[in-house]
Amino acid sequence: MASSGARAGGTDGTDWKHREKVAVQYVTSVKYKNAMKRTVVYHGMLGVTMLATAVLAGINSLYVWQALWIAAFPSCLIGFRGIMKNNAKLLLVYKIILMSCSLPAVIWGVIATLGFVPHKELYPIAGLEKPTQFLVPANDFVIYFLGATSLMSHSFTLVCISKLTHAWDVTARKSKPKAQ
């Protein structure tokens, strides 16, 4: 489809490949922002589900790793806000929360479900009464599936954050003087 405007002087219109290049940092930004939106939404959906289940079953039925993961769940809002506003500082906060709360909680939950470490109940630590049942599905496959997908999602989010902050870092793109 031809443009309706006048052509620049000295060109026959075949040099469009040289003029219409999108800078690499913008392509990278769009690519990883879209991927990270999906992982943050997945984290949010799991968090809402786990929080609703904890409220229905009783907060005293949580294991410590579940409480830690639920406590880190609101950080999804920080991550999503960082993506939408292209704010590297918010993404750094989200990255720190993921690395300090979410990833250890997921790893602890999977390892405890596998039987390598015991589950630690929250009720004695919080001074609550002993629950009649704990908030763990009857089938361990559910924990394995959710744990594995959460672990992959959180890990991929950390990769996306690193790529995005690098693409957004203006100082990294400054041209270095060429040695002669």
Coordinates of C-alpha atoms in Angstrom, one line a residue:
M1 CA 0.0 0.0 0.0
A2 CA 1.5 3.2 -1.1
S3 CA 1.8 6.3 1.1
S4 CA -0.2 9.3 0.0
G5 CA 2.4 11.8 1.0
A6 CA 5.3 13.2 -1.0
R7 CA 8.5 11.3 -1.1
A8 CA 11.7 12.7 0.4
G9 CA 13.9 14.2 -2.2
G10 CA 16.7 12.0 -3.5
T11 CA 15.0 8.7 -2.9
D12 CA 13.1 6.3 -5.1
G13 CA 11.2 4.8 -2.1
T14 CA 13.2 1.6 -1.9
D15 CA 15.2 2.6 1.1
W16 CA 12.4 1.9 3.6
K17 CA 14.4 -1.0 5.1
H18 CA 17.0 1.4 6.3
R19 CA 14.7 4.0 7.7
E20 CA 12.1 2.0 9.5
K21 CA 14.1 -0.1 12.0
V22 CA 12.8 -0.4 15.5
A23 CA 15.5 -0.2 18.1
V24 CA 16.4 -3.5 19.8
Q25 CA 15.6 -2.3 23.3
Y26 CA 12.0 -1.5 22.3
V27 CA 11.5 -5.0 20.7
T28 CA 13.0 -6.6 23.8
S29 CA 10.8 -4.5 26.1
V30 CA 7.6 -5.5 24.3
K31 CA 8.5 -9.1 24.1
Y32 CA 9.4 -9.5 27.8
K33 CA 6.6 -7.3 29.1
N34 CA 4.0 -9.4 27.3
A35 CA 5.6 -12.6 28.7
M36 CA 5.9 -11.2 32.2
K37 CA 2.3 -10.1 32.2
R38 CA 1.2 -13.7 31.7
T39 CA 3.4 -14.9 34.6
V40 CA 2.3 -12.2 36.9
V41 CA -1.4 -12.9 36.1
Y42 CA -0.7 -16.6 36.7
H43 CA 0.9 -15.8 40.1
G44 CA -2.1 -13.6 40.9
M45 CA -4.6 -16.3 40.0
L46 CA -2.8 -18.8 42.2
G47 CA -2.6 -16.3 45.0
V48 CA -6.3 -15.5 44.9
T49 CA -7.2 -19.2 44.8
M50 CA -4.9 -20.0 47.7
L51 CA -6.1 -17.0 49.7
A52 CA -9.7 -17.9 49.2
T53 CA -9.0 -21.5 50.2
A54 CA -7.2 -20.3 53.3
V55 CA -10.1 -18.0 54.3
L56 CA -12.6 -20.8 53.8
A57 CA -10.6 -23.5 55.5
G58 CA -9.3 -21.3 58.3
I59 CA -6.0 -19.4 58.6
N60 CA -4.9 -21.9 61.3
S61 CA -4.9 -24.7 58.7
L62 CA -1.9 -23.2 56.8
Y63 CA 1.6 -24.5 56.7
V64 CA 4.3 -21.9 57.2
W65 CA 5.4 -22.1 53.5
Q66 CA 1.8 -21.5 52.4
A67 CA 1.5 -18.4 54.7
L68 CA 4.8 -17.1 53.3
W69 CA 3.6 -17.6 49.8
I70 CA 0.3 -15.9 50.5
A71 CA 2.1 -13.0 52.2
A72 CA 4.2 -12.5 49.0
F73 CA 1.1 -12.7 46.7
P74 CA 0.2 -9.0 46.9
S75 CA 3.6 -8.3 45.3
C76 CA 1.9 -9.2 42.0
L77 CA 0.4 -5.7 42.0
I78 CA 3.8 -4.2 42.4
G79 CA 5.1 -6.3 39.5
F80 CA 2.2 -5.5 37.3
R81 CA 2.4 -1.8 38.1
G82 CA 6.1 -1.9 37.2
I83 CA 5.4 -3.5 33.9
M84 CA 2.6 -1.0 33.0
K85 CA 4.6 2.1 34.0
N86 CA 8.0 0.8 32.7
N87 CA 9.3 1.4 36.2
A88 CA 12.5 -0.6 36.9
K89 CA 12.5 0.3 40.6
L90 CA 9.1 -1.4 41.1
L91 CA 10.3 -4.4 39.1
L92 CA 13.4 -4.6 41.4
V93 CA 11.1 -4.6 44.5
Y94 CA 9.0 -7.4 42.9
K95 CA 12.2 -9.3 42.1
I96 CA 13.4 -9.1 45.7
I97 CA 10.1 -10.2 47.0
L98 CA 10.0 -13.1 44.6
M99 CA 13.6 -14.2 45.5
S100 CA 13.1 -13.8 49.3
C101 CA 9.5 -15.1 49.8
S102 CA 7.9 -16.7 46.8
L103 CA 10.6 -18.9 45.5
P104 CA 11.7 -20.3 48.9
A105 CA 8.1 -20.9 49.8
V106 CA 7.4 -22.9 46.6
I107 CA 10.7 -24.9 46.9
W108 CA 9.9 -25.6 50.6
G109 CA 6.4 -26.7 49.8
V110 CA 7.5 -29.1 47.0
I111 CA 10.3 -30.5 49.1
A112 CA 8.0 -31.0 52.1
T113 CA 5.3 -32.6 50.0
L114 CA 8.0 -35.0 48.6
G115 CA 8.8 -35.9 52.2
F116 CA 12.4 -34.6 52.4
V117 CA 11.5 -32.1 55.1
P118 CA 8.6 -32.0 57.5
H119 CA 5.7 -29.6 57.0
K120 CA 5.8 -26.9 59.6
E121 CA 2.4 -25.8 60.9
L122 CA 1.5 -22.2 61.3
Y123 CA -0.9 -22.5 64.2
P124 CA 1.6 -23.1 67.1
I125 CA 3.8 -20.2 65.8
A126 CA 0.8 -17.8 65.6
G127 CA -0.8 -19.1 68.8
L128 CA -4.0 -20.4 67.1
E129 CA -6.0 -23.5 67.9
K130 CA -5.2 -26.8 66.2
P131 CA -7.2 -27.2 63.0
T132 CA -9.2 -30.3 62.2
Q133 CA -7.6 -30.5 58.7
F134 CA -4.7 -28.9 56.9
L135 CA -4.8 -27.0 53.7
V136 CA -3.2 -29.6 51.5
P137 CA -5.0 -31.4 48.7
A138 CA -5.6 -35.1 49.1
N139 CA -3.6 -35.8 46.0
D140 CA 0.1 -34.8 46.0
F141 CA 0.0 -34.5 42.2
V142 CA -1.8 -31.1 42.6
I143 CA 1.0 -29.8 44.8
Y144 CA 3.7 -31.1 42.4
F145 CA 1.9 -29.6 39.4
L146 CA 1.3 -26.2 41.1
G147 CA 4.8 -26.2 42.7
A148 CA 6.5 -27.0 39.4
T149 CA 4.5 -24.5 37.4
S150 CA 4.9 -21.8 40.1
L151 CA 8.7 -22.5 40.2
M152 CA 9.0 -22.2 36.5
S153 CA 6.8 -19.1 36.4
H154 CA 8.7 -17.3 39.1
S155 CA 12.0 -18.3 37.5
F156 CA 10.9 -17.0 34.1
T157 CA 9.7 -13.8 35.7
L158 CA 13.1 -13.2 37.2
V159 CA 14.6 -13.7 33.7
C160 CA 12.1 -11.3 32.3
I161 CA 12.9 -8.7 34.9
S162 CA 16.6 -9.0 34.2
K163 CA 16.0 -8.6 30.5
L164 CA 13.6 -5.7 30.9
T165 CA 15.8 -3.7 33.3
H166 CA 18.7 -4.2 30.9
A167 CA 16.6 -3.0 27.9
W168 CA 15.4 0.0 29.9
D169 CA 18.9 1.0 31.2
V170 CA 19.8 4.0 29.1
T171 CA 23.4 4.0 30.3
A172 CA 24.1 0.5 28.9
R173 CA 23.3 1.7 25.4
K174 CA 25.6 4.7 25.4
S175 CA 28.3 4.3 22.7
K176 CA 31.7 3.6 23.9
P177 CA 34.7 5.4 22.2
K178 CA 36.3 3.2 19.6
A179 CA 39.9 2.4 20.1
Q180 CA 42.1 3.2 17.2

